[in-house]
Coordinates of N, CA and C in Angstrom, one line a residue:
X1 N -30.2 13.6 51.3 CA -31.0 13.0 52.3 C -31.2 11.5 51.8
X2 N -30.9 10.5 52.6 CA -31.2 9.2 52.3 C -32.6 8.9 52.4
X3 N -33.2 8.2 51.5 CA -34.6 7.7 51.6 C -34.7 6.3 51.6
X4 N -35.6 5.8 52.5 CA -35.8 4.4 52.6 C -37.2 4.1 52.1
X5 N -37.4 3.2 51.2 CA -38.6 2.9 50.7 C -38.8 1.4 50.6
X6 N -40.1 0.9 50.5 CA -40.4 -0.5 50.3 C -39.9 -0.8 48.9
X7 N -39.1 -1.8 48.7 CA -38.5 -2.2 47.5 C -38.9 -3.6 47.0
X8 N -38.6 -3.9 45.7 CA -38.8 -5.2 45.2 C -37.9 -6.2 46.0
X9 N -36.8 -5.7 46.5 CA -35.8 -6.5 47.3 C -36.5 -7.2 48.4
X10 N -37.3 -6.4 49.1 CA -38.0 -7.0 50.2 C -39.0 -8.0 49.8
X11 N -39.7 -7.7 48.7 CA -40.7 -8.6 48.2 C -40.1 -9.9 47.8
X12 N -39.0 -9.9 47.2 CA -38.3 -11.2 46.7 C -37.9 -11.9 47.9
X13 N -37.3 -11.2 48.9 CA -36.9 -11.9 50.1 C -38.1 -12.5 50.8
X14 N -39.3 -11.9 50.9 CA -40.5 -12.4 51.4 C -40.8 -13.7 50.7
X15 N -40.8 -13.7 49.4 CA -41.1 -14.8 48.7 C -40.2 -16.0 49.0
X16 N -38.9 -15.7 49.3 CA -38.0 -16.8 49.6 C -38.2 -17.3 50.9
X17 N -38.5 -16.4 51.9 CA -38.8 -17.0 53.3 C -40.1 -17.8 53.3
X18 N -41.1 -17.3 52.6 CA -42.4 -18.0 52.5 C -42.2 -19.4 51.9
X19 N -41.5 -19.4 50.8 CA -41.3 -20.7 50.0 C -40.5 -21.7 50.9
X20 N -39.5 -21.3 51.6 CA -38.7 -22.2 52.4 C -39.2 -22.6 53.7
X21 N -40.5 -22.1 54.0 CA -41.1 -22.6 55.2 C -40.7 -21.8 56.5
X22 N -40.1 -20.7 56.3 CA -39.8 -19.8 57.5 C -40.9 -18.9 57.8
X23 N -41.8 -18.6 57.0 CA -42.9 -17.8 57.3 C -44.0 -18.5 58.2
X24 N -44.5 -17.8 59.0 CA -45.5 -18.4 59.9 C -46.9 -18.4 59.2
X25 N -47.8 -19.2 59.8 CA -49.1 -19.3 59.3 C -49.9 -18.1 59.7
X26 N -51.0 -17.8 58.9 CA -51.7 -16.5 59.2 C -53.0 -16.9 60.0
X27 N -53.4 -15.9 60.8 CA -54.6 -15.9 61.5 C -55.5 -14.8 60.9
X28 N -56.8 -15.1 60.8 CA -57.7 -14.2 60.3 C -58.1 -13.1 61.3
X29 N -58.1 -11.9 60.9 CA -58.5 -10.8 61.7 C -59.2 -9.8 60.8
X30 N -60.5 -9.5 61.1 CA -61.3 -8.6 60.3 C -60.7 -7.2 60.3
X31 N -60.1 -6.7 61.5 CA -59.7 -5.4 61.5 C -58.3 -5.2 60.7
X32 N -57.5 -6.2 60.6 CA -56.2 -6.0 60.1 C -55.9 -7.1 59.0
X33 N -56.8 -7.4 58.1 CA -56.6 -8.3 57.0 C -55.5 -7.6 56.1
X34 N -54.6 -8.5 55.6 CA -53.6 -7.9 54.7 C -54.3 -7.4 53.4
X35 N -53.7 -6.3 52.9 CA -54.1 -5.8 51.6 C -53.3 -6.3 50.6
X36 N -53.7 -6.4 49.3 CA -53.0 -7.0 48.3 C -51.7 -6.2 48.0
X37 N -51.7 -4.9 48.1 CA -50.5 -4.1 47.8 C -50.5 -2.9 48.7
X38 N -50.2 -3.1 50.0 CA -50.1 -2.0 50.9 C -49.0 -1.0 50.5
X39 N -49.3 0.3 50.6 CA -48.3 1.3 50.3 C -48.1 2.0 51.5
X40 N -46.9 2.0 52.0 CA -46.6 2.7 53.3 C -45.1 3.2 53.4
X41 N -45.0 4.3 54.2 CA -43.6 4.8 54.4 C -42.8 3.8 55.2
X42 N -41.5 3.9 54.9 CA -40.5 3.0 55.5 C -39.4 3.9 56.1
X43 N -38.9 3.8 57.3 CA -37.8 4.5 58.0 C -38.3 5.9 58.4
X44 N -39.6 6.1 58.6 CA -39.9 7.5 59.0 C -39.4 7.8 60.5
X45 N -39.2 6.6 61.2 CA -38.7 6.8 62.6 C -37.4 7.7 62.7
X46 N -36.6 7.5 61.6 CA -35.3 8.2 61.7 C -35.2 9.4 60.8
X47 N -36.1 9.4 59.7 CA -36.0 10.4 58.7 C -37.1 11.5 58.7
X48 N -37.6 11.7 59.9 CA -38.6 12.7 60.0 C -37.9 14.0 60.5
X49 N -37.7 14.9 59.7 CA -37.0 16.1 60.0 C -37.6 16.9 61.2
X50 N -38.9 16.8 61.4 CA -39.6 17.5 62.4 C -39.7 16.6 63.7
X51 N -39.2 15.4 63.7 CA -39.1 14.6 64.8 C -40.5 14.4 65.5
X52 N -41.5 14.2 64.8 CA -42.9 14.0 65.3 C -43.0 12.9 66.2
X53 N -43.9 12.9 67.1 CA -44.3 11.8 68.0 C -45.1 10.8 67.1
X54 N -45.2 9.6 67.7 CA -46.0 8.6 66.9 C -47.4 9.0 66.6
X55 N -48.0 9.7 67.6 CA -49.4 10.2 67.4 C -49.4 11.2 66.2
X56 N -48.4 12.1 66.2 CA -48.2 13.1 65.1 C -48.0 12.5 63.8
X57 N -47.1 11.5 63.8 CA -46.9 10.8 62.6 C -48.1 10.1 62.1
X58 N -48.9 9.4 63.0 CA -50.1 8.7 62.5 C -51.1 9.8 61.9
X59 N -51.2 11.0 62.6 CA -52.2 11.9 62.0 C -51.7 12.3 60.6
X60 N -50.3 12.6 60.5 CA -49.8 13.0 59.2 C -50.1 11.9 58.1
X61 N -49.8 10.7 58.5 CA -50.0 9.7 57.5 C -51.4 9.4 57.1
X62 N -52.3 9.6 58.1 CA -53.8 9.5 57.8 C -54.2 10.7 56.8
X63 N -53.7 11.8 57.1 CA -54.0 13.0 56.2 C -53.4 12.8 54.9
X64 N -52.3 12.2 54.7 CA -51.6 12.0 53.4 C -52.2 10.8 52.6
X65 N -53.1 10.0 53.3 CA -53.7 8.9 52.6 C -53.1 7.6 52.7
X66 N -52.0 7.5 53.5 CA -51.4 6.2 53.7 C -52.3 5.2 54.5
X67 N -52.1 3.9 54.3 CA -52.8 2.9 55.1 C -52.1 2.5 56.3
X68 N -50.9 2.8 56.5 CA -50.1 2.5 57.7 C -48.7 2.9 57.5
X69 N -47.8 2.1 58.3 CA -46.4 2.5 58.3 C -45.6 1.3 58.8
X70 N -44.2 1.4 58.6 CA -43.3 0.5 59.2 C -42.7 1.1 60.4
X71 N -42.0 0.3 61.2 CA -41.4 0.8 62.4 C -40.0 0.2 62.5
X72 N -39.1 0.9 63.1 CA -37.7 0.6 63.2 C -37.5 0.1 64.6
X73 N -36.9 -1.1 64.8 CA -36.5 -1.8 66.1 C -37.8 -2.1 66.9
X74 N -37.5 -2.7 68.1 CA -38.6 -3.2 68.9 C -39.0 -2.2 70.0
X75 N -38.4 -1.1 70.1 CA -38.8 -0.1 71.1 C -40.1 0.6 70.7
X76 N -40.9 0.9 71.7 CA -42.1 1.7 71.5 C -43.3 1.1 70.7
X77 N -43.2 -0.2 70.5 CA -44.3 -0.9 69.8 C -45.6 -0.7 70.4
X78 N -45.8 -0.8 71.8 CA -47.2 -0.6 72.3 C -47.7 0.8 71.9
X79 N -46.9 1.9 72.1 CA -47.3 3.2 71.7 C -47.6 3.4 70.3
X80 N -46.7 2.7 69.5 CA -46.9 2.8 68.0 C -48.3 2.2 67.6
X81 N -48.5 1.0 68.2 CA -49.8 0.3 67.9 C -51.1 1.1 68.3
X82 N -51.0 1.7 69.5 CA -52.1 2.5 69.9 C -52.3 3.7 69.1
X83 N -51.3 4.5 68.7 CA -51.5 5.6 67.9 C -52.0 5.2 66.4
X84 N -51.5 4.1 66.0 CA -52.0 3.7 64.6 C -53.5 3.3 64.7
X85 N -53.8 2.4 65.8 CA -55.2 2.0 66.0 C -56.1 3.2 66.1
X86 N -55.6 4.2 66.9 CA -56.5 5.4 67.1 C -56.8 6.2 65.8
X87 N -55.8 6.0 64.9 CA -56.0 6.7 63.6 C -56.6 5.9 62.5
X88 N -56.8 4.6 62.9 CA -57.3 3.7 61.9 C -56.3 3.2 60.9
X89 N -55.1 3.1 61.3 CA -54.0 2.7 60.4 C -53.4 1.4 60.8
X90 N -52.5 0.8 59.9 CA -52.0 -0.5 60.2 C -50.5 -0.4 60.3
X91 N -50.0 -1.3 61.2 CA -48.5 -1.5 61.3 C -48.2 -2.6 60.3
X92 N -47.5 -2.2 59.3 CA -47.1 -3.2 58.3 C -45.9 -4.1 58.6
X93 N -44.8 -3.3 59.0 CA -43.6 -4.0 59.2 C -42.9 -3.4 60.5
X94 N -42.0 -4.3 61.1 CA -41.1 -3.9 62.1 C -39.6 -4.5 61.6
X95 N -38.8 -3.5 61.5 CA -37.4 -3.9 61.2 C -36.6 -4.3 62.5
X96 N -35.9 -5.3 62.4 CA -35.1 -5.8 63.6 C -33.8 -6.5 63.1
X97 N -32.8 -6.6 64.0 CA -31.6 -7.2 63.6 C -31.5 -8.7 64.1
X98 N -30.8 -9.4 63.3 CA -30.4 -10.8 63.7 C -28.9 -10.9 63.6
X99 N -28.2 -11.3 64.7 CA -26.8 -11.4 64.8 C -26.3 -12.8 64.7
X100 N -25.6 -13.2 63.8 CA -25.0 -14.5 63.6 C -23.7 -14.7 64.3
X101 N -23.1 -13.8 65.0 CA -21.9 -13.8 65.7 C -22.0 -15.0 66.7
X102 N -21.1 -15.9 66.6 CA -21.1 -17.0 67.6 C -20.8 -16.5 69.0
X103 N -21.7 -17.0 70.0 CA -21.6 -16.6 71.4 C -22.4 -15.5 71.7
X104 N -23.1 -14.8 70.7 CA -23.9 -13.7 71.0 C -25.4 -14.1 70.9
X105 N -26.3 -13.4 71.7 CA -27.7 -13.7 71.4 C -28.0 -13.3 69.9
X106 N -28.8 -14.2 69.3 CA -29.0 -13.9 67.9 C -30.1 -12.9 67.6
X107 N -31.0 -12.6 68.5 CA -32.0 -11.5 68.3 C -32.5 -11.0 69.7
X108 N -33.1 -9.9 69.6 CA -33.6 -9.2 70.8 C -34.6 -10.1 71.5
X109 N -34.3 -10.2 72.9 CA -35.2 -11.0 73.7 C -36.7 -10.6 73.8
X110 N -36.9 -9.4 73.3 CA -38.2 -8.8 73.3 C -39.0 -9.3 72.2
X111 N -38.5 -10.0 71.2 CA -39.1 -10.5 70.0 C -40.4 -11.2 70.4
X112 N -40.4 -12.1 71.3 CA -41.5 -12.9 71.8 C -42.6 -12.1 72.3
X113 N -42.3 -11.1 73.0 CA -43.3 -10.2 73.7 C -44.0 -9.3 72.5
X114 N -43.1 -8.9 71.6 CA -43.7 -8.1 70.5 C -44.6 -8.9 69.7
X115 N -44.3 -10.1 69.5 CA -45.1 -11.1 68.7 C -46.5 -11.1 69.3
X116 N -46.5 -11.2 70.7 CA -47.8 -11.3 71.3 C -48.6 -10.0 71.1
X117 N -48.0 -8.9 71.1 CA -48.6 -7.6 70.8 C -49.2 -7.5 69.4
X118 N -48.5 -8.1 68.4 CA -49.0 -8.0 67.1 C -49.8 -9.2 66.5
X119 N -50.1 -10.1 67.5 CA -50.8 -11.3 67.1 C -52.1 -10.9 66.2
X120 N -52.2 -11.6 65.0 CA -53.4 -11.3 64.2 C -53.4 -10.2 63.4
X121 N -52.3 -9.4 63.4 CA -52.2 -8.2 62.7 C -51.4 -8.3 61.4
X122 N -50.9 -9.5 61.1 CA -50.2 -9.8 59.9 C -49.0 -8.8 59.7
X123 N -48.3 -8.6 60.8 CA -47.1 -7.8 60.7 C -45.9 -8.6 60.1
X124 N -45.1 -7.9 59.2 CA -43.9 -8.5 58.7 C -42.7 -8.1 59.5
X125 N -41.8 -8.9 59.8 CA -40.6 -8.5 60.4 C -39.4 -8.5 59.4
X126 N -38.9 -7.3 59.1 CA -37.8 -7.2 58.2 C -36.5 -7.5 59.0
X127 N -35.9 -8.6 58.7 CA -34.7 -9.1 59.4 C -33.4 -8.6 58.7
X128 N -32.6 -7.8 59.3 CA -31.3 -7.4 58.9 C -30.4 -8.4 59.6
X129 N -29.9 -9.3 58.8 CA -29.0 -10.4 59.3 C -27.6 -10.1 59.1
X130 N -26.8 -9.9 60.2 CA -25.4 -9.5 60.3 C -24.7 -10.4 61.2
X131 N -23.5 -9.8 61.5 CA -22.6 -10.6 62.5 C -21.6 -11.4 61.9
X132 N -21.6 -11.5 60.6 CA -20.6 -12.2 59.9 C -20.2 -11.4 58.5
X133 N -19.2 -11.8 57.9 CA -18.8 -11.2 56.7 C -20.0 -11.3 55.7
X134 N -20.2 -10.3 54.9 CA -21.3 -10.4 53.9 C -21.1 -11.6 53.0
X135 N -22.2 -12.4 52.8 CA -22.3 -13.5 51.9 C -21.4 -14.7 52.3
X136 N -21.0 -14.7 53.5 CA -20.1 -15.8 54.0 C -20.9 -17.0 54.4
X137 N -20.7 -18.2 53.6 CA -21.5 -19.4 53.8 C -21.2 -20.1 55.1
X138 N -20.1 -19.6 55.8 CA -19.8 -20.3 57.1 C -20.9 -20.2 58.1
X139 N -21.8 -19.3 57.9 CA -22.9 -19.1 58.9 C -24.3 -19.7 58.5
X140 N -24.2 -20.4 57.4 CA -25.5 -21.0 56.9 C -26.2 -21.8 57.9
X141 N -25.5 -22.7 58.6 CA -26.1 -23.6 59.5 C -26.7 -22.8 60.7
X142 N -26.0 -21.9 61.2 CA -26.5 -21.1 62.4 C -27.7 -20.3 62.0
X143 N -27.6 -19.7 60.7 CA -28.7 -18.9 60.3 C -30.0 -19.7 60.1
X144 N -29.9 -20.9 59.6 CA -31.1 -21.7 59.5 C -31.7 -22.1 60.9
X145 N -30.8 -22.4 61.8 CA -31.2 -22.8 63.1 C -31.9 -21.5 63.7
X146 N -31.3 -20.3 63.7 CA -31.9 -19.1 64.2 C -33.2 -18.8 63.7
X147 N -33.2 -18.7 62.4 CA -34.4 -18.3 61.6 C -35.6 -19.3 61.7
X148 N -35.3 -20.5 61.8 CA -36.3 -21.6 62.1 C -36.9 -21.3 63.5
X149 N -36.0 -21.0 64.5 CA -36.5 -20.8 65.9 C -37.4 -19.6 65.8
X150 N -37.0 -18.5 65.2 CA -37.8 -17.3 65.1 C -39.1 -17.5 64.4
X151 N -39.1 -18.3 63.4 CA -40.3 -18.6 62.7 C -41.2 -19.4 63.5
X152 N -40.7 -20.4 64.4 CA -41.5 -21.1 65.3 C -42.2 -20.2 66.3
X153 N -41.5 -19.2 66.8 CA -42.0 -18.3 67.7 C -43.1 -17.5 67.1
X154 N -42.9 -17.0 65.8 CA -43.8 -16.2 65.0 C -45.1 -16.9 64.6
X155 N -45.0 -18.3 64.5 CA -46.1 -19.1 63.8 C -47.5 -18.6 64.3
X156 N -47.7 -18.6 65.6 CA -49.1 -18.4 66.2 C -49.5 -16.9 66.1
X157 N -48.6 -16.0 65.7 CA -48.9 -14.5 65.7 C -49.5 -14.1 64.4
X158 N -49.3 -14.9 63.4 CA -49.8 -14.5 62.0 C -48.8 -13.6 61.3
X159 N -47.6 -13.5 61.9 CA -46.5 -12.6 61.3 C -45.7 -13.4 60.3
X160 N -45.0 -12.6 59.5 CA -44.0 -13.1 58.5 C -42.7 -12.6 58.8
X161 N -41.7 -13.4 58.5 CA -40.2 -13.0 58.6 C -39.8 -12.7 57.2
X162 N -39.1 -11.6 56.9 CA -38.5 -11.2 55.7 C -37.1 -11.2 55.8
X163 N -36.4 -11.6 54.9 CA -34.9 -11.5 54.7 C -34.6 -10.3 54.1
X164 N -34.0 -9.3 54.8 CA -33.9 -8.0 54.2 C -32.4 -7.7 53.8
X165 N -32.1 -7.8 52.5 CA -30.7 -7.6 52.0 C -30.3 -6.1 52.4
X166 N -29.1 -6.0 52.9 CA -28.7 -4.6 53.3 C -27.2 -4.6 53.1
X167 N -26.6 -3.5 52.6 CA -25.2 -3.4 52.4 C -24.4 -3.5 53.7
X168 N -23.4 -4.4 53.7 CA -22.6 -4.6 54.8 C -23.0 -5.7 55.8
X169 N -24.2 -6.2 55.6 CA -24.8 -7.3 56.4 C -24.5 -8.6 55.8
X170 N -24.6 -9.7 56.6 CA -24.4 -11.1 56.1 C -25.3 -11.3 54.9
X171 N -26.6 -11.0 55.0 CA -27.4 -11.0 53.8 C -27.3 -9.7 53.2
X172 N -26.4 -9.6 52.2 CA -26.1 -8.3 51.7 C -26.8 -8.0 50.3
X173 N -27.1 -9.2 49.6 CA -27.6 -9.0 48.2 C -28.8 -10.0 48.1
X174 N -29.7 -9.7 47.1 CA -30.8 -10.6 46.9 C -30.3 -12.1 46.8
X175 N -29.2 -12.2 46.1 CA -28.6 -13.6 45.9 C -28.4 -14.3 47.2
X176 N -28.0 -13.6 48.2 CA -27.7 -14.1 49.5 C -29.0 -14.6 50.1
X177 N -30.1 -13.8 50.0 CA -31.3 -14.1 50.6 C -32.0 -15.4 49.8
X178 N -31.6 -15.6 48.6 CA -32.1 -16.7 47.8 C -31.2 -18.0 48.1
X179 N -29.9 -17.8 48.2 CA -28.9 -19.0 48.2 C -29.0 -19.8 49.4
X180 N -28.9 -19.1 50.6 CA -28.8 -20.0 51.8 C -30.1 -20.7 52.2
X181 N -31.3 -20.2 52.0 CA -32.5 -21.1 52.3 C -32.5 -22.3 51.4
X182 N -32.1 -22.1 50.1 CA -32.1 -23.2 49.2 C -31.1 -24.3 49.7
X183 N -30.0 -23.9 50.2 CA -29.0 -24.9 50.8 C -29.6 -25.6 52.1
X184 N -30.5 -24.9 52.8 CA -31.1 -25.5 54.0 C -32.1 -26.4 53.7
X185 N -32.7 -26.5 52.6 CA -33.8 -27.5 52.3 C -33.3 -28.6 51.4
X186 N -32.1 -28.5 50.9 CA -31.6 -29.5 50.0 C -31.0 -30.6 50.8
X187 N -31.4 -31.9 50.7 CA -30.7 -32.9 51.5 C -29.3 -33.1 51.1
X188 N -28.5 -33.4 52.1 CA -27.1 -33.6 51.9 C -26.8 -35.1 52.1
X189 N -25.9 -35.7 51.4 CA -25.5 -37.1 51.6 C -24.5 -37.2 52.7
X190 N -24.6 -38.3 53.5 CA -23.6 -38.5 54.6 C -22.2 -38.9 54.2

């Protein structure tokens, strides 16, 4: 059984995104202030052998003592938020894809609507960046453009964008999450 957990990879990627100016500003919210070290399950949408509903998952997480959960993709966000709110839990992260394939939409058009739903909740978006060969620098320019656009959209929501290294994706390794943002902020000579 494959397990998905919050790892230092994600935390390193977060630091890179925040340092390079891709993270959005935060808004204060008494109900959903970020905790210093939130501990929560990741990937339970897919790896719940009993296929519990969001409400059943929230009840189970509350009983187990978790503070919240992560969510996979942009489907079902209103229901997930309601069930977590009802249980007094937090939505920490939403995983979504970014596709750097030329000529294709770079991200799900629902992203802007989801940002409105999570405004002030300090949700992190784990970005699985694919569409090109792993570690291929040919997509650096498009990636910077796309992630800056997403960051601009996220700015007023208080959300953060995380670069999530994943095997087989364009950002495949921690080194990838570190290297291309550095390139994007270093001035080039004409």
